[in-house]
mmCIF file of C-alpha atoms in Angstrom:
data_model
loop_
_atom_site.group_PDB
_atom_site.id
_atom_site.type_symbol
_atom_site.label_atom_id
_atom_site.label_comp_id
_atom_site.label_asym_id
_atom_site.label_seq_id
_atom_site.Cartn_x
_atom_site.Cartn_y
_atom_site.Cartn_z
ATOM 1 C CA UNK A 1 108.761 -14.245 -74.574
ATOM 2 C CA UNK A 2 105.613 -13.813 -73.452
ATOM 3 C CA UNK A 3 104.943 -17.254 -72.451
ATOM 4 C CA UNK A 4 108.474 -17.943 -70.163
ATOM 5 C CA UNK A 5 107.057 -14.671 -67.778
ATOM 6 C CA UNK A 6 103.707 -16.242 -66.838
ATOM 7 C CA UNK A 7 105.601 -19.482 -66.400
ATOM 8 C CA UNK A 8 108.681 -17.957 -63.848
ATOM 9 C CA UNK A 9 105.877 -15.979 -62.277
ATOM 10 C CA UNK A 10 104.140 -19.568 -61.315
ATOM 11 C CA UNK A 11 107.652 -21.375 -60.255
ATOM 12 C CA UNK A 12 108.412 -18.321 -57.869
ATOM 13 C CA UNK A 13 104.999 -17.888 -56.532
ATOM 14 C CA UNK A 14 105.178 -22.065 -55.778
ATOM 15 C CA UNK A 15 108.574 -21.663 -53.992
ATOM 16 C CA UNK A 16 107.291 -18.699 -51.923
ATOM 17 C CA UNK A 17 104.155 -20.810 -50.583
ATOM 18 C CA UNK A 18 106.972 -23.737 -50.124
ATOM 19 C CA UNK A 19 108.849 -21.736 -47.688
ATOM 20 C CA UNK A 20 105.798 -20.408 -45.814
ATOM 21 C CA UNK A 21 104.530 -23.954 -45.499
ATOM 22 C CA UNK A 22 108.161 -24.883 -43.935
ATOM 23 C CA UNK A 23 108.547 -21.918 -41.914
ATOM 24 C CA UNK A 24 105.179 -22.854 -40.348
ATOM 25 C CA UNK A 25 105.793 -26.385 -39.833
ATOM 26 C CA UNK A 26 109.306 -25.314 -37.890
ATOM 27 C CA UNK A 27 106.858 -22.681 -36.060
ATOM 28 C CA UNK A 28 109.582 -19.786 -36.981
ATOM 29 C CA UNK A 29 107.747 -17.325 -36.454
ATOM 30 C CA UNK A 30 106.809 -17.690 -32.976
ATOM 31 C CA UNK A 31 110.612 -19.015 -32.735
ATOM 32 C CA UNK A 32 111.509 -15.241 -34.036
ATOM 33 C CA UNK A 33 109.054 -13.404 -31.169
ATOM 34 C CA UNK A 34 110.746 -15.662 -28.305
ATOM 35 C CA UNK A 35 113.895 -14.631 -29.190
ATOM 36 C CA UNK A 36 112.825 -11.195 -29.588
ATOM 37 C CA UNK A 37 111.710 -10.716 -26.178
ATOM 38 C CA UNK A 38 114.213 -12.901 -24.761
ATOM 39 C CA UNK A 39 117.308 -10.276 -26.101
ATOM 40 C CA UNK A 40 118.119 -7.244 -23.645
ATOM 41 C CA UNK A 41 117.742 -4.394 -25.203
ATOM 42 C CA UNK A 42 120.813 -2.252 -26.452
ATOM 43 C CA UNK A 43 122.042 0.546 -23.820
ATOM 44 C CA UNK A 44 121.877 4.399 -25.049
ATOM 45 C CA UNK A 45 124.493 5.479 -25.663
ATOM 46 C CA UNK A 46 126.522 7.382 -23.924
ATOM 47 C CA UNK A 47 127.216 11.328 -23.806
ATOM 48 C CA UNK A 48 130.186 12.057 -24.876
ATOM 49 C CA UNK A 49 131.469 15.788 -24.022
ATOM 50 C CA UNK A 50 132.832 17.191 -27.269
ATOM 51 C CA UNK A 51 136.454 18.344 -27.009
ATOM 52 C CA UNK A 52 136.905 22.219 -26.267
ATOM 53 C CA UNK A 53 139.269 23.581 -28.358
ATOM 54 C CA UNK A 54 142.437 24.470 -26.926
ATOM 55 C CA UNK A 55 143.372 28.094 -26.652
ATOM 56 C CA UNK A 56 146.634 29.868 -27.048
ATOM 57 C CA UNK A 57 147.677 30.897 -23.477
ATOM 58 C CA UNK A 58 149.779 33.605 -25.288
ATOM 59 C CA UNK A 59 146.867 34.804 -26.251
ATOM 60 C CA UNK A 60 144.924 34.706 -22.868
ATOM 61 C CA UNK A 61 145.716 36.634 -19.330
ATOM 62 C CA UNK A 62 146.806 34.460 -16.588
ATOM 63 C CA UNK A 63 144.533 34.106 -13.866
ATOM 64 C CA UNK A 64 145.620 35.640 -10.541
ATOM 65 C CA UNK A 65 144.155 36.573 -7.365
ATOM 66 C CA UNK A 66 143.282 40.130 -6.823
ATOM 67 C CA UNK A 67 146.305 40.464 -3.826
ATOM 68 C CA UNK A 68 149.361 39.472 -6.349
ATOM 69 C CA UNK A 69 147.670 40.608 -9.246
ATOM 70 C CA UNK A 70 147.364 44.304 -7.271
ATOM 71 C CA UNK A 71 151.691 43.718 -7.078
ATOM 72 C CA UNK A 72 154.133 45.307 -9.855
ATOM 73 C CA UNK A 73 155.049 42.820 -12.020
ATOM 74 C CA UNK A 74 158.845 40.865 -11.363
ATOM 75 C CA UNK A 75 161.564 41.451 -13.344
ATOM 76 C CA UNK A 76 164.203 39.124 -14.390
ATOM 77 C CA UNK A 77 166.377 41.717 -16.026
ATOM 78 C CA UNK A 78 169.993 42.089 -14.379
ATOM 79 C CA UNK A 79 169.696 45.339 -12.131
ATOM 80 C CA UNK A 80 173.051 46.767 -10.932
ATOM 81 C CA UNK A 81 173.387 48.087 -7.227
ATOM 82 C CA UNK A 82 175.716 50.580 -6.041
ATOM 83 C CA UNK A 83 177.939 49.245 -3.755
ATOM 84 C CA UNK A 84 177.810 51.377 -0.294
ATOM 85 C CA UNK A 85 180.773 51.208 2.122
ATOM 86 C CA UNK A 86 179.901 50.973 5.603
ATOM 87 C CA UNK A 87 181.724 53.254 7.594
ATOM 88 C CA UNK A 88 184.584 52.417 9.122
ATOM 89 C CA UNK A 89 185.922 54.175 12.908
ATOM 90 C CA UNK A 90 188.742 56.208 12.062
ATOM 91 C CA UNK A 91 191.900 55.992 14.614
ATOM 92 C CA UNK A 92 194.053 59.201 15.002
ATOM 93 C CA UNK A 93 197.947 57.962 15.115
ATOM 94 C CA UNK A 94 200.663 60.069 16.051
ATOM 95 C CA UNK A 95 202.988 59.151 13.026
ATOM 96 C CA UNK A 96 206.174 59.925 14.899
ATOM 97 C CA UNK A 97 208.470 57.369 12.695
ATOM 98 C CA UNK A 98 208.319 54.666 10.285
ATOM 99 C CA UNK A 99 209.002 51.846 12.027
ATOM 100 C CA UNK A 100 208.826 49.270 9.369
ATOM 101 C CA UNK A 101 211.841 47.666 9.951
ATOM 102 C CA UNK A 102 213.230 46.495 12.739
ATOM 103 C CA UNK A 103 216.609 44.791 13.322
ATOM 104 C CA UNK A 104 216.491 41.500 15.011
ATOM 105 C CA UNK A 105 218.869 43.043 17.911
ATOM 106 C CA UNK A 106 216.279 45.612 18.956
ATOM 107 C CA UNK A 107 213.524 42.975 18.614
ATOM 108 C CA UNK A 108 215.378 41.066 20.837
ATOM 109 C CA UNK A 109 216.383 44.052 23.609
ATOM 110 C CA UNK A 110 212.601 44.582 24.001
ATOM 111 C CA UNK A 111 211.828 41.027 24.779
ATOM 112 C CA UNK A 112 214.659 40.836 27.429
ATOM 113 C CA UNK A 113 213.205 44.286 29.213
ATOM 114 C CA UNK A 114 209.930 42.420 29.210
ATOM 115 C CA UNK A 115 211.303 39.326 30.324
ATOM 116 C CA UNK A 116 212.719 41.389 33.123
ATOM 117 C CA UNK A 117 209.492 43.030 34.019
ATOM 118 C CA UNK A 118 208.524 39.916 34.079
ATOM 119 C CA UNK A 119 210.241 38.541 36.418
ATOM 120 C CA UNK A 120 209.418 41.361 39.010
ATOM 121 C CA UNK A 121 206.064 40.546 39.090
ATOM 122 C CA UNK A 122 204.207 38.791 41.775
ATOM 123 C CA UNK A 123 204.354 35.599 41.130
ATOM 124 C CA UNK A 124 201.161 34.655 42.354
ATOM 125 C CA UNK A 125 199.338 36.116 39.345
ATOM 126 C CA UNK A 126 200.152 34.281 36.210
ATOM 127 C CA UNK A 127 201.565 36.307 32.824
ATOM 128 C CA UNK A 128 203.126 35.688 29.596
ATOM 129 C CA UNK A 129 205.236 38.153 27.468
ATOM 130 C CA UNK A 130 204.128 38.496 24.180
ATOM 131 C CA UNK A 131 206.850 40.356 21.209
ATOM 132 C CA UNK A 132 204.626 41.756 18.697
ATOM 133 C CA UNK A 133 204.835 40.834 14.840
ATOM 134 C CA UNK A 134 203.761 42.490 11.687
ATOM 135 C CA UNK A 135 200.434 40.276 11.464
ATOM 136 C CA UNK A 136 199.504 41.546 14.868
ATOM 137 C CA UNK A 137 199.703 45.403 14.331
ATOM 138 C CA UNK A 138 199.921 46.208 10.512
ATOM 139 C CA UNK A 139 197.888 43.484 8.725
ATOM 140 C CA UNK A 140 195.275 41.233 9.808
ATOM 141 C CA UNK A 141 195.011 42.455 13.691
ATOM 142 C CA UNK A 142 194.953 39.110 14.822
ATOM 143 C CA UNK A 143 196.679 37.741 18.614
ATOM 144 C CA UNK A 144 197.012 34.427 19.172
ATOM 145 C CA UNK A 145 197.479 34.048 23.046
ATOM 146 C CA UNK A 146 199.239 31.146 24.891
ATOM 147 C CA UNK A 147 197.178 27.892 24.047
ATOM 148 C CA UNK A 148 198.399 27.146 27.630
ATOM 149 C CA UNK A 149 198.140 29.939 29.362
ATOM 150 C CA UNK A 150 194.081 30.010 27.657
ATOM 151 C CA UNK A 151 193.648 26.526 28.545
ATOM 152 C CA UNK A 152 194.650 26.991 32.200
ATOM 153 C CA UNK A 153 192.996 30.868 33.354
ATOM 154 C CA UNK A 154 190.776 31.930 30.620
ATOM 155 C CA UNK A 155 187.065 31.301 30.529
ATOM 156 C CA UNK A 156 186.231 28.211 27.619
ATOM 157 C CA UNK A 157 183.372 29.924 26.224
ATOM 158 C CA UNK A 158 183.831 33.130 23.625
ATOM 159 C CA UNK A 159 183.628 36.383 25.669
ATOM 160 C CA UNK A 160 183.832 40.216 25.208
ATOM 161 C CA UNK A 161 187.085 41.974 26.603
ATOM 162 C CA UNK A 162 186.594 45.448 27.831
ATOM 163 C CA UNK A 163 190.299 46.873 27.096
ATOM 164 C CA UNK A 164 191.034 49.970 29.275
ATOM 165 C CA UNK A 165 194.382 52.130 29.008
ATOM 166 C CA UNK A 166 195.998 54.776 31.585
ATOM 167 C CA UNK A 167 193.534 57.157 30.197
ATOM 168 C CA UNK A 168 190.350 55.337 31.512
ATOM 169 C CA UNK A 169 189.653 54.441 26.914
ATOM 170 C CA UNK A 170 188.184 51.351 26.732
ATOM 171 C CA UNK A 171 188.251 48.999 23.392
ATOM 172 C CA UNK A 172 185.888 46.444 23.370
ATOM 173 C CA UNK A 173 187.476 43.013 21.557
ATOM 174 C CA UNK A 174 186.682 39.125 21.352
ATOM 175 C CA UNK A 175 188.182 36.728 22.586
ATOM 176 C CA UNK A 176 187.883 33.312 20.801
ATOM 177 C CA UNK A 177 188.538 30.248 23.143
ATOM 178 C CA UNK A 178 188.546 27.459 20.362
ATOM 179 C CA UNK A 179 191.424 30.128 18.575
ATOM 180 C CA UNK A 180 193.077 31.184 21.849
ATOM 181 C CA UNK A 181 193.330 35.050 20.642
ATOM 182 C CA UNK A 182 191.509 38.248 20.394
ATOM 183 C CA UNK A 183 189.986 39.223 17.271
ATOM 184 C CA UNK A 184 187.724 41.988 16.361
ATOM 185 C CA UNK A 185 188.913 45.170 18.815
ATOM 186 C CA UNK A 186 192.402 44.581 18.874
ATOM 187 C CA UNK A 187 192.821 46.629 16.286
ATOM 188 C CA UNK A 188 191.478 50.034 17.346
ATOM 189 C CA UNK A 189 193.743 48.858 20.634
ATOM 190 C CA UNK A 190 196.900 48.456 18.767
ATOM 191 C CA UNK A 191 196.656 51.812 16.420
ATOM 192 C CA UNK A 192 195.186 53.824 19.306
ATOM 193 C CA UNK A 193 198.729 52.767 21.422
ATOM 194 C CA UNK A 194 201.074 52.581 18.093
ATOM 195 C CA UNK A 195 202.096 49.095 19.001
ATOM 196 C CA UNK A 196 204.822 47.915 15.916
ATOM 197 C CA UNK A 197 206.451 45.452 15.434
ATOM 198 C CA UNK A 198 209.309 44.461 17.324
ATOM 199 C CA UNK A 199 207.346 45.989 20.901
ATOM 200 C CA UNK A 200 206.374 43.385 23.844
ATOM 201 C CA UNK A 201 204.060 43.260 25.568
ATOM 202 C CA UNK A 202 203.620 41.542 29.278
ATOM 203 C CA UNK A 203 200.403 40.696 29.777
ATOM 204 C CA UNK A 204 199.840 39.882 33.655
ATOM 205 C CA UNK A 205 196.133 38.210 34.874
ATOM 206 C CA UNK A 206 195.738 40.402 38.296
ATOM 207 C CA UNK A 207 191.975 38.717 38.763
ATOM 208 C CA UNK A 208 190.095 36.128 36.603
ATOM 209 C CA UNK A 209 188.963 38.012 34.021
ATOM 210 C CA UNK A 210 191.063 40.987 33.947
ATOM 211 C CA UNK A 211 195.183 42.088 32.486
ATOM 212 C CA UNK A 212 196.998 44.596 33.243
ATOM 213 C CA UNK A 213 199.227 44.996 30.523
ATOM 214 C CA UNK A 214 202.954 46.670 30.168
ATOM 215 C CA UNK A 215 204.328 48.182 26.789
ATOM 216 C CA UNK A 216 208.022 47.717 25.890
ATOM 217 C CA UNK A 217 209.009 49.200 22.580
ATOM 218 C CA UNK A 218 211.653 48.146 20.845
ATOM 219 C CA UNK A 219 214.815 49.071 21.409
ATOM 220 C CA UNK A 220 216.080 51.475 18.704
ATOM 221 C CA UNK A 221 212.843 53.465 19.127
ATOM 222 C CA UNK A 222 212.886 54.567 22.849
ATOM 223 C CA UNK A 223 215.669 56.884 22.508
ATOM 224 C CA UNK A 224 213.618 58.639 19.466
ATOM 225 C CA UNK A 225 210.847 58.834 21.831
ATOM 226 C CA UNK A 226 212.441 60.424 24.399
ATOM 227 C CA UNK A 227 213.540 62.733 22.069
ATOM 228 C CA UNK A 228 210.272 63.783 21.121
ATOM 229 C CA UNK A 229 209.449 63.356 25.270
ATOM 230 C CA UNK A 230 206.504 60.738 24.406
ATOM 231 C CA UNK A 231 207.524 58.360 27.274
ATOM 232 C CA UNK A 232 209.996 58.430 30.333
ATOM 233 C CA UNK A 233 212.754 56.474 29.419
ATOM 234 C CA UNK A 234 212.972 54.800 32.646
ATOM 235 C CA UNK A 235 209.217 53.634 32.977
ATOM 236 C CA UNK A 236 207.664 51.260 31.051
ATOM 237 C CA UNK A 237 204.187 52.162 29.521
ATOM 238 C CA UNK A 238 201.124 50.590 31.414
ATOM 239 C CA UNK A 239 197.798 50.002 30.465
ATOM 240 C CA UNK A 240 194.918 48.228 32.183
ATOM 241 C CA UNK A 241 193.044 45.970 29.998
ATOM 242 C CA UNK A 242 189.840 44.166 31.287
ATOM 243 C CA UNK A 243 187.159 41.882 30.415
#
């Protein structure tokens, strides 16, 4: 056993003094230095910021400028408001009758007196007669005028009518020209002059932009308000109405 060591010893040391030899004859070594030198050398690496942890924003206060963060903070909760009623203008009416109903004969007597007024005007000043219905005194105050009668002597632009009666009252209304009527106004006009329905009305233009107006009630109430000595039964009830 002995004698194989000394022996492998000898066949490696012989192989390593081969390879030198070789290595030297193929000038490796300086081969190995060019190549050294010739290869860039490796960049650094670069920094890499570690990762912040991330961090529960239920946990954290939101960031806010001192102005909104000075404000109460909003709620979303439903709140409940009291509802406040603006107040209305209350008209004092002489409640003298119920006239609810009203037969088509003394609708029809009040039209012909105002078709007779009517006809007594001057001519050069144009007017209409216009019988009164339930829509324009009880519920929804509105009064459609003439579309031709608008279309021919009323301004085409919205304006403001300035209604004054015998006793120098006025009542401020609208008048729409795309809707030919008046609107807001008429209202406090009709229950301040107990216009019903089955009255008429002549409506007469004495200058551009002003009526003078004549109230006929209907026929089965003039006698009760001569009775209570309201009107004269002779003379028809005239107001002045004016833009």
């Amino acid at each position: 056993m002995a004698a194989v060591e000394p022996a492998y010893e000898e066949f490696r040391k012989q192989r390593l003094e081969e390879n030198r030899r070789r290595m030297q004859e193929l000038n490796l070594a300086a081969l190995s230095q060019t190549l050294k030198k010739s290869c860039p050398k490796p960049s650094p690496s670069k920094y890499c910021k570690p990762k912040t942890p991330r961090i529960d924003m239920g946990l954290v206060e939101v960031r806010r400028s001192s102005r909104v963060a000075a404000m109460p903070a909003a709620s979303y909760k439903e709140v409940k408001y009291e509802y406040m009623e603006m107040p209305r203008r209350i008209y004092k009416r002489r409640a003298l009758l119920d006239r609810s109903h009203i037969s088509d004969g003394a609708r029809t007597k009040a039209i012909e007196r105002a078709e007779v007024l009517q006809s007594n005007l001057e001519p050069i000043y144009p007017s209409f007669v216009k019988p009164m219905l339930h829509s324009h005194v009880k519920v929804g105050f509105w009064l459609g005028l003439p579309v031709g009668f608008c279309k021919s002597n009323l301004p085409k632009n919205d304006a403001i009518i300035t209604l004054e009666d015998e006793d120098c009252n006025e009542f401020q209304t609208n008048f729409l020209a795309q809707k030919t009527g008046l609107s807001a106004g008429w209202r406090g006009f009709a229950i301040d002059h107990e216009l019903n329905d089955g009255d008429a009305v002549v409506f007469q233009l004495v200058k551009p932009l002003k009526f003078k107006v004549m109230i006929w009630l209907s026929a089965s109430v003039i006698a009760l308000v001569d009775l209570f000595k309201a009107l004269h039964s002779s003379q028809p009830k005239v107001i002045v109405v004016a833009y």
